[in-house]
Coordinates of C-alpha atoms and ligand atoms in Angstrom, one line a residue:
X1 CA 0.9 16.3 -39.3
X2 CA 0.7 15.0 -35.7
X3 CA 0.0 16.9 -32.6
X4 CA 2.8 17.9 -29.8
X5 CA 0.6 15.7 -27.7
X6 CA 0.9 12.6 -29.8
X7 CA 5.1 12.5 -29.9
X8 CA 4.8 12.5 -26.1
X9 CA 3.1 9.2 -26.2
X10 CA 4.3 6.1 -24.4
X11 CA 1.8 3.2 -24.9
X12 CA 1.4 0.5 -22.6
X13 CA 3.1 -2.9 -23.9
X14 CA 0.9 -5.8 -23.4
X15 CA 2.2 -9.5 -22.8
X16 CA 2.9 -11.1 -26.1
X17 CA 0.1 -12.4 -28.5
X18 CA 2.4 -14.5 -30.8
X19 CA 1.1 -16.3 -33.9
X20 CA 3.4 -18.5 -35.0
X21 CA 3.1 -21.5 -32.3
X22 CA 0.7 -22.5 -30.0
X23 CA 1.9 -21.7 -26.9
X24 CA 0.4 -22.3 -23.3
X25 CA 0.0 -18.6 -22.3
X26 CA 0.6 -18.0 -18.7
X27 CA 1.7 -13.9 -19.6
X28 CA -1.6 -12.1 -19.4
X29 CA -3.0 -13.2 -15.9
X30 CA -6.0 -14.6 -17.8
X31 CA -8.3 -16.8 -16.0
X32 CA -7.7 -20.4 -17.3
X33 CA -11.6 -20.8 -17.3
X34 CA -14.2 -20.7 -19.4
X35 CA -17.2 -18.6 -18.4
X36 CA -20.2 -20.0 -16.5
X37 CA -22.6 -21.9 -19.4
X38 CA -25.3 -19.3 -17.4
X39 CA -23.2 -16.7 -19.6
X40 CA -23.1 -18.7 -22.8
X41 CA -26.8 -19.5 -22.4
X42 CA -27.6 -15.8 -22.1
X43 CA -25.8 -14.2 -24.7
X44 CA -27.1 -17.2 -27.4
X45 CA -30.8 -16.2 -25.7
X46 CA -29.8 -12.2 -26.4
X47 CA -28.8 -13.2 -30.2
X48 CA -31.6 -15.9 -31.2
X49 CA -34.0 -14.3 -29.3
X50 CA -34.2 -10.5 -30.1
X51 CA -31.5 -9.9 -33.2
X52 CA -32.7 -6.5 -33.8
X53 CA -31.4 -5.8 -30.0
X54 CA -27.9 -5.4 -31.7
X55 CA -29.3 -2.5 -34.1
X56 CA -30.1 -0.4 -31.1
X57 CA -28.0 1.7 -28.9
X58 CA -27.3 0.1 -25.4
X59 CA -28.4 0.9 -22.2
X60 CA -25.6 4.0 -21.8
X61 CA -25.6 4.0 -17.8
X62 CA -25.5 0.1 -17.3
X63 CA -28.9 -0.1 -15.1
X64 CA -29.4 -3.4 -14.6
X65 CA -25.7 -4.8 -14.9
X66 CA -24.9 -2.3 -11.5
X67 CA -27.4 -3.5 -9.9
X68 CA -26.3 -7.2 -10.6
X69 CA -22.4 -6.2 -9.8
X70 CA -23.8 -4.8 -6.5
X71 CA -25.7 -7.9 -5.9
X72 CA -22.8 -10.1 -6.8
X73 CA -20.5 -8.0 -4.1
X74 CA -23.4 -8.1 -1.5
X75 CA -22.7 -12.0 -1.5
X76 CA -19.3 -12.2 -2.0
X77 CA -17.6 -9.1 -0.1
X78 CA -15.1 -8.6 -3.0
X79 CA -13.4 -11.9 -2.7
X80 CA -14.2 -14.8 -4.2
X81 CA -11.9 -17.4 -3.2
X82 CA -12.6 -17.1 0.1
X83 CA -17.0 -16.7 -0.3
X84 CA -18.8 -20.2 0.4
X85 CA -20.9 -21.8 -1.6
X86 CA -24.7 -22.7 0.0
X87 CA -25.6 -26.6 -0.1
X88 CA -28.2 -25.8 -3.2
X89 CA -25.0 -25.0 -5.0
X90 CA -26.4 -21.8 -6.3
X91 CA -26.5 -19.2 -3.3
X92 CA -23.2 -17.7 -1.7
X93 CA -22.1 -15.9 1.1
X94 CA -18.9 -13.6 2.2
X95 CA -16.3 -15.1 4.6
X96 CA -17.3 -13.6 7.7
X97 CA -14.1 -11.1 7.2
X98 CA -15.4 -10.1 3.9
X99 CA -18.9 -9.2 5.0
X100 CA -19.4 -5.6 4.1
X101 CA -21.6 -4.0 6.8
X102 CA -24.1 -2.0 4.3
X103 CA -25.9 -2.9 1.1
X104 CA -23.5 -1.7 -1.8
X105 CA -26.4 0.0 -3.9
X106 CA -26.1 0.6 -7.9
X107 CA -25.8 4.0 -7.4
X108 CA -21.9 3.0 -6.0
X109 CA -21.2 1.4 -9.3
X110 CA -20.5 2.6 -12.5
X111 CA -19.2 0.7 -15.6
X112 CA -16.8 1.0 -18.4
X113 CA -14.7 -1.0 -21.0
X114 CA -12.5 -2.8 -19.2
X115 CA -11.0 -1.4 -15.9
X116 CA -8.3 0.0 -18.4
X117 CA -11.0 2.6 -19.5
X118 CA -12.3 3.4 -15.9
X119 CA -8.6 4.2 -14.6
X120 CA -8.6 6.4 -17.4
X121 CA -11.6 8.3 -16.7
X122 CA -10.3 8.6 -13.0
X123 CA -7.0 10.1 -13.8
X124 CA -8.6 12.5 -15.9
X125 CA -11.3 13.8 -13.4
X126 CA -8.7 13.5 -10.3
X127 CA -5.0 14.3 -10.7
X128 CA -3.8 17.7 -12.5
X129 CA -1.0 18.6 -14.5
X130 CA 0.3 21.2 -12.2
X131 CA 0.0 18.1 -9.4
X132 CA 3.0 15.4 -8.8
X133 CA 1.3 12.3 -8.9
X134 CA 3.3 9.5 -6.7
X135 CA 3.3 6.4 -7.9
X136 CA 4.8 3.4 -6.2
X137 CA 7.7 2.3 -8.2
X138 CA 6.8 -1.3 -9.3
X139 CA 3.3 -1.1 -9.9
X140 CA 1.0 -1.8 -12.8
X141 CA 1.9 -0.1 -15.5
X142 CA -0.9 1.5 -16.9
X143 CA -0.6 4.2 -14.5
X144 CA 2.5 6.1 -15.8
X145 CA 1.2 5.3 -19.3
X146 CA -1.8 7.4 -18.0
X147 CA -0.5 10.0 -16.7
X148 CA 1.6 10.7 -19.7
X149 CA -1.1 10.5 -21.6
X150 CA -2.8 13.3 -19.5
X151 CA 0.0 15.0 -19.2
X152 CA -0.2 14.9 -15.2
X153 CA 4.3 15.0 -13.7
X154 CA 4.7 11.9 -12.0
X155 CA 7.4 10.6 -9.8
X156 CA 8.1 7.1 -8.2
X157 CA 8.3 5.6 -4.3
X158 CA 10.5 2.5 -4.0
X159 CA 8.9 -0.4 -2.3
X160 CA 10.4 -2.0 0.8
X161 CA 12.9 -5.1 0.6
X162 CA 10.4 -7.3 1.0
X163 CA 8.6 -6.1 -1.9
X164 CA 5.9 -4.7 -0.2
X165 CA 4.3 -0.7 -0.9
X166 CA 5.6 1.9 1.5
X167 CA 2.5 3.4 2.2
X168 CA 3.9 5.6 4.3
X169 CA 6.0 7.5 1.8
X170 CA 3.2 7.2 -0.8
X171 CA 1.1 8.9 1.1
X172 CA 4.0 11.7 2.2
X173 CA 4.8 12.6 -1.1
X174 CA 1.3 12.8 -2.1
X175 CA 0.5 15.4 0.5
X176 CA 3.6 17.0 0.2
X177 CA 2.5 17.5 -3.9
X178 CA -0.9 17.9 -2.9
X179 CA -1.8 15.4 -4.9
X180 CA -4.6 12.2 -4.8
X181 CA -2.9 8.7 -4.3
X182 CA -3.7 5.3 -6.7
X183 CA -2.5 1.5 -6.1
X184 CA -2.8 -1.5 -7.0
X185 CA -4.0 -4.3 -4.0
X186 CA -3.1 -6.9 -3.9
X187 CA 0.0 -5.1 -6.0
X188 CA 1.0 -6.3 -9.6
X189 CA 3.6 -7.6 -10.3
X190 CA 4.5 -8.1 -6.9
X191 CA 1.2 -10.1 -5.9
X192 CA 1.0 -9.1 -2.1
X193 CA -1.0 -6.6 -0.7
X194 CA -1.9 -4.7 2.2
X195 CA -4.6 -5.2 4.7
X196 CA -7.9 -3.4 4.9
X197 CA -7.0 -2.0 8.9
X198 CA -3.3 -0.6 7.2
X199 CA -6.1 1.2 4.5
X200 CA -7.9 2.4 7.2
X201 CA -5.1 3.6 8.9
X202 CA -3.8 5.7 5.9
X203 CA -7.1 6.9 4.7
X204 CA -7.5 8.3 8.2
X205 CA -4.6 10.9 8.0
X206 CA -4.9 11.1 4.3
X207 CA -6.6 14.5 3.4
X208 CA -10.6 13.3 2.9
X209 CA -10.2 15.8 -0.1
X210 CA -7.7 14.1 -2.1
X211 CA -9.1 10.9 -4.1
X212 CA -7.7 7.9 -2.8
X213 CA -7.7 4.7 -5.5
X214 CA -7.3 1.3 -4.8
X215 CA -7.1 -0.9 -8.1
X216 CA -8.2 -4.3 -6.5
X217 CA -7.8 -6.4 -10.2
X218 CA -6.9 -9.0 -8.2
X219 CA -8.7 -8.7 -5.0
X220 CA -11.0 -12.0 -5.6
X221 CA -7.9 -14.1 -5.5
X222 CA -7.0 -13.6 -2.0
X223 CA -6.5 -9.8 -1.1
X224 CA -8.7 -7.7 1.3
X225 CA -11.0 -5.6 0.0
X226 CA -12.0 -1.7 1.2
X227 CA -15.1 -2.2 -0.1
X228 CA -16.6 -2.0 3.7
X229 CA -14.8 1.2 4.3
X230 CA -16.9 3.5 1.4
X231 CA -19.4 4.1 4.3
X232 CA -16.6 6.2 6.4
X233 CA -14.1 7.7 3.7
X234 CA -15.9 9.7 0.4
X235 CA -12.4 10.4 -1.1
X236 CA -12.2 6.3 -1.2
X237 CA -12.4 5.0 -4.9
X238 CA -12.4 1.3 -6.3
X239 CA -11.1 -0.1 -9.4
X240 CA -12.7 -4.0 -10.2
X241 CA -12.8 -5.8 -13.2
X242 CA -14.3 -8.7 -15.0
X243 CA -10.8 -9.7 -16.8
X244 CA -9.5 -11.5 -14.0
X245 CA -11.6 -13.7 -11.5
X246 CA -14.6 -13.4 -13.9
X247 CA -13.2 -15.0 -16.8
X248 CA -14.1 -12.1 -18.9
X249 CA -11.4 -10.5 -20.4
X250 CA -12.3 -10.7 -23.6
X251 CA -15.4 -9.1 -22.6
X252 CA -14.0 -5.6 -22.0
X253 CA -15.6 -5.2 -18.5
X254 CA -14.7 -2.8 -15.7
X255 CA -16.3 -1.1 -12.8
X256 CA -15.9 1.5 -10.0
X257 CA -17.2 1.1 -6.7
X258 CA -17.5 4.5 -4.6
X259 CA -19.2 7.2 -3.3
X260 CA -22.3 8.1 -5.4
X261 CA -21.5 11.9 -5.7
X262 CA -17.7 10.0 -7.2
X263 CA -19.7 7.6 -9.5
X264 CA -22.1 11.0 -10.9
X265 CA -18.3 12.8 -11.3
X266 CA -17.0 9.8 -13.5
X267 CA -20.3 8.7 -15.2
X268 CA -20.2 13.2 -16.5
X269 CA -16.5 12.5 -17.7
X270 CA -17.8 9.5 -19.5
X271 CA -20.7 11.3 -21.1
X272 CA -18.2 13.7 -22.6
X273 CA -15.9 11.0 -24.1
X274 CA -17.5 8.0 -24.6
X275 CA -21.5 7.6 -24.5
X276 CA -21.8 4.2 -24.5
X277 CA -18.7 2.2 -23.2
X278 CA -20.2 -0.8 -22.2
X279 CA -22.2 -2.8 -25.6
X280 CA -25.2 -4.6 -25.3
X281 CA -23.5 -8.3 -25.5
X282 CA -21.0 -7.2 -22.9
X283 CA -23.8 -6.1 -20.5
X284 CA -25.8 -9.2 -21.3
X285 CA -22.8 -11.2 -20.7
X286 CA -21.6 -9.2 -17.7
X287 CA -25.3 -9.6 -15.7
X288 CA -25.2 -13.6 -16.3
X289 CA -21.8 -13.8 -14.9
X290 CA -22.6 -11.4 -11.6
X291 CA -26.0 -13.7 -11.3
X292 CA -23.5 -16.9 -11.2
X293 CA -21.2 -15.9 -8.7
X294 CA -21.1 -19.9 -7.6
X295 CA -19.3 -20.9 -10.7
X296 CA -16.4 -18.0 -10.3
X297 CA -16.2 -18.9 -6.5
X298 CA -15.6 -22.4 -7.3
X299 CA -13.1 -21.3 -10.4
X300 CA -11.1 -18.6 -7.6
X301 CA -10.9 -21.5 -5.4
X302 CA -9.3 -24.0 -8.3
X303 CA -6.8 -21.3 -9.0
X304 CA -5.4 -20.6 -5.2
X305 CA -4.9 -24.2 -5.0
X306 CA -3.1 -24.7 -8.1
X307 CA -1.2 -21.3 -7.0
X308 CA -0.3 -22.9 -3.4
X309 CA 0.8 -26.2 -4.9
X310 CA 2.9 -24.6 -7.3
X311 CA 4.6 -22.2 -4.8
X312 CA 5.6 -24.7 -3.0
X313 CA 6.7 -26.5 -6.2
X314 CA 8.9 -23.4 -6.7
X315 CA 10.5 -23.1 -3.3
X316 CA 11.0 -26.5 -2.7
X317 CA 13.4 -26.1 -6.0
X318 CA 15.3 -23.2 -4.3
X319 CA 13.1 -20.1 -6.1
X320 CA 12.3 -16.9 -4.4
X321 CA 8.9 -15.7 -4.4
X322 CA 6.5 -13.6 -2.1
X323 CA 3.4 -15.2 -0.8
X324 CA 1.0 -14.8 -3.9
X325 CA -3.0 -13.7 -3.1
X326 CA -3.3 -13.1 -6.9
X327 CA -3.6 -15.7 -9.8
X328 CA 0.2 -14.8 -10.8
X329 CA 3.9 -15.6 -8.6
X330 CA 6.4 -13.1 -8.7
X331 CA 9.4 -15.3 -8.1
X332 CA 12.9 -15.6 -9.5
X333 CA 15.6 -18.2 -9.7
X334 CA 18.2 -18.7 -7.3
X335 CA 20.8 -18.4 -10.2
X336 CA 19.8 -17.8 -13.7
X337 CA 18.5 -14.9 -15.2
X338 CA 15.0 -13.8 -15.5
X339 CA 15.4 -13.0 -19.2
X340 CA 17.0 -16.4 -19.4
X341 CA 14.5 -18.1 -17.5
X342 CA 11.9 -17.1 -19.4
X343 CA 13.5 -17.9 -22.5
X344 CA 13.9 -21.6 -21.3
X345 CA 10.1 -21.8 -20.2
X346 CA 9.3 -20.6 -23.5
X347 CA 11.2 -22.6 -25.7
X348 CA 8.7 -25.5 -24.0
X349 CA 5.8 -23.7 -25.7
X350 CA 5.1 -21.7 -22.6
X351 CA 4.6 -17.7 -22.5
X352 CA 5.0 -16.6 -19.3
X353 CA 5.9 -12.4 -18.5
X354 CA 9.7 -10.9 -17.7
X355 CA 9.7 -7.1 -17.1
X356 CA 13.3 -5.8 -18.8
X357 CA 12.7 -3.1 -15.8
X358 CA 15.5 -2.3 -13.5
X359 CA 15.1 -3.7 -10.2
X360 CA 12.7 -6.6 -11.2
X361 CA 15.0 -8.1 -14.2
X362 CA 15.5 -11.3 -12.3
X363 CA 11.9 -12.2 -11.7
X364 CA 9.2 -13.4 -13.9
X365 CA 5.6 -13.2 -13.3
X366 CA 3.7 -16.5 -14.2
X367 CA -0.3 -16.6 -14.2
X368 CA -1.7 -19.5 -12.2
X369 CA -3.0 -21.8 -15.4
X370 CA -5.4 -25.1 -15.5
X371 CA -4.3 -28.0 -13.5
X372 CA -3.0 -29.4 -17.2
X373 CA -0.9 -26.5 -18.2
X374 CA 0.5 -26.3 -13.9
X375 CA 1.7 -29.8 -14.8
X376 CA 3.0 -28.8 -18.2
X377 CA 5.2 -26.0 -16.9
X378 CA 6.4 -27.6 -13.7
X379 CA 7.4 -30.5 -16.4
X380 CA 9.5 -27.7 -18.2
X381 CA 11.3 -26.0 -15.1
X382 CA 12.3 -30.2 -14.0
X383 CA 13.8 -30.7 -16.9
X384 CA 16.8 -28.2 -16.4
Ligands
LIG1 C1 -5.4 -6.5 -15.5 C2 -5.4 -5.2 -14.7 C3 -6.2 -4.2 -15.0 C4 -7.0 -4.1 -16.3 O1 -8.0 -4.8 -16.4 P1 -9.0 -4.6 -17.7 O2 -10.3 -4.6 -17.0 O3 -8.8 -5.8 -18.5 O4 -8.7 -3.4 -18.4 C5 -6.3 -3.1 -14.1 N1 -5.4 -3.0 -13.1 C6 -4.6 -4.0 -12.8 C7 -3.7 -3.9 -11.6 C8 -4.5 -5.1 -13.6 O5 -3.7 -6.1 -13.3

């Protein structure tokens, strides 16, 4: 009955959604937040207001939500924790690091359900089945999942000992197999990244007509973004999303921020799958939340701090872990397992995620939580 296609299939597994207790959950690199009321207040305006909104198709290109994601990245550079908030409490601008240099324009974004969807989209209009796609080998995992679903050969690049991409390999292979290149930075589940000069540096020798992807999920939280270097490099692509640093994962929102010939390339794949992949309460919700960037700087901000604190919590007790800018540790144990550590933690009502992948077995990856559930998990891991 099913297709050839279909018994090739290897689905992403997501962290664990378990029903039977109430558990902190600190597995899904969720933001611990609430969105801004700005958010709230909008979508009860969109419902009260207009009901018959809902009966109509949305808006299928996004046309005001770009413009307010542009906006949003304008003022923030593409990382939050590090953009300050003006004395009216309201108005924001980049680090002076983050500034980007030109105006990012709508016409550089496009939209999708979740960043899940986008990546999608991208692996279908850039890699080929006849290509070797290079992938490092601890990396999100989506992208295998991807390209298995596409049918596109991949194979894998080891990271360095300090857990850090080899870039240089990546980028080897890829023009050895000439092939397009796509990671994750900061990395998952490492949580380190590399900086926007060693970016430069690759796209420079990279072949300008091989896409180039950089998933930056967790850019708000301490990375470096490459937004500023769209003006030189048109293979350049970048993955964001809402689910993060925007408290929005439950809203389903991604984006892409590139080139606008690569934005018109996507936004044709999409209007051969999908027509409409972003719904009218999810744009509503996701052009308050860009307008508010003040609330999400101040939440980024929280999270780093409760992320510092509890690194140091960690090492002080003998862990390993690299030096997080994401809203999750990587970090491992000096002697017990990571299956068994995360056993312990969870038998104190606390989820967090351990990878049964070889390589990474020992380590778990725990998402930076409230202040409250912080305290609730370092009063776990004293208590052994
Ligand atoms: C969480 C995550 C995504 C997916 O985000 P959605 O927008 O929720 O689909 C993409 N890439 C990386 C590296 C992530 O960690």
């Amino acid at each position: 009955m099913f297709s050839s296609r279909m018994s090739n299939l290897h689905p992403y597994i997501p962290g664990e959604q378990p029903h039977d207790r109430v558990y902190i959950k600190l597995n899904a690199n969720e933001n611990p937040y609430p969105p801004a009321k700005e958010v709230v207040a909008a979508l009860q305006d969109f419902l009260l207001k207009n009901p018959k909104a809902l009966s109509l198709y949305p808006d299928p290109d996004s046309n005001s939500l770009r413009t307010a994601i542009a906006d949003m990245l304008n003022k923030t550079g593409g990382v939050l924790c590090r953009s300050e908030v003006l004395p009216d409490g309201k108005m924001c601008r980049p680090s002076e690091k983050d500034a980007i240099p030109f105006e990012v324009t709508k016409d550089m974004i496009y939209c999708g359900n979740g960043s899940d969807e986008v990546l999608s989209f991208l692996f279908y209009a850039f890699f080929d089945s006849d290509k070797t796609l290079v992938l490092p080998e601890h990396t999100y995992s989506f992208y295998p999942v991807y390209a298995g679903f596409y049918n596109i050969p991949f194979e894998t690049v080891s990271l360095h000992g300090d857990w850090t991409l080899d870039t240089d390999s990546l980028l080897k292979r890829a023009s050895e197999n000439d092939s397009g290149v796509i990671f994750a930075n900061p990395n998952a589940p490492t949580a380190i990244g590399i900086s926007r000069e060693k970016i430069r540096a690759l796209l420079t020798v990279f072949d300008p007509n091989k896409v180039f992807v950089v998933d930056e999920a967790y850019c708000d939280f301490g990375g470096e973004s490459s937004i500023s270097l769209l003006s030189e490099f048109k293979n350049l692509v970048i993955v964001r999303t809402f689910s993060k640093s925007l408290c929005g994962a439950g809203m389903r929102l991604g984006y892409l921020v590139a080139n606008p010939e690569v934005i018109h390339a996507i936004t044709t794949v999409k209007n051969s799958l999908n027509h409409f992949p972003v719904d009218a309460v999810t744009q509503v919700a996701g052009i308050a939340a860009s307008q508010n960037p003040a609330y999400y700087i101040d939440c980024a901000k929280k999270i780093v701090c409760e992320r510092d604190s509890f690194t140091r919590f960690l090492r002080e007790r003998g862990w390993i872990l690299t030096d997080s800018q994401t809203n999750f540790v990587f970090a491992r144990h000096p002697t017990i397992s990571g299956s068994e550590v995360y056993r312990k933690i969870k038998e104190e009502g606390i989820l967090v995620r351990h990878f049964d992948t070889k390589g990474i077995e020992d380590y778990i990856r725990i998402t930076i939580g409230s202040y409250e559930e912080m305290t609730a998990l370092k009063m776990a891991i004293e208590k052994w």
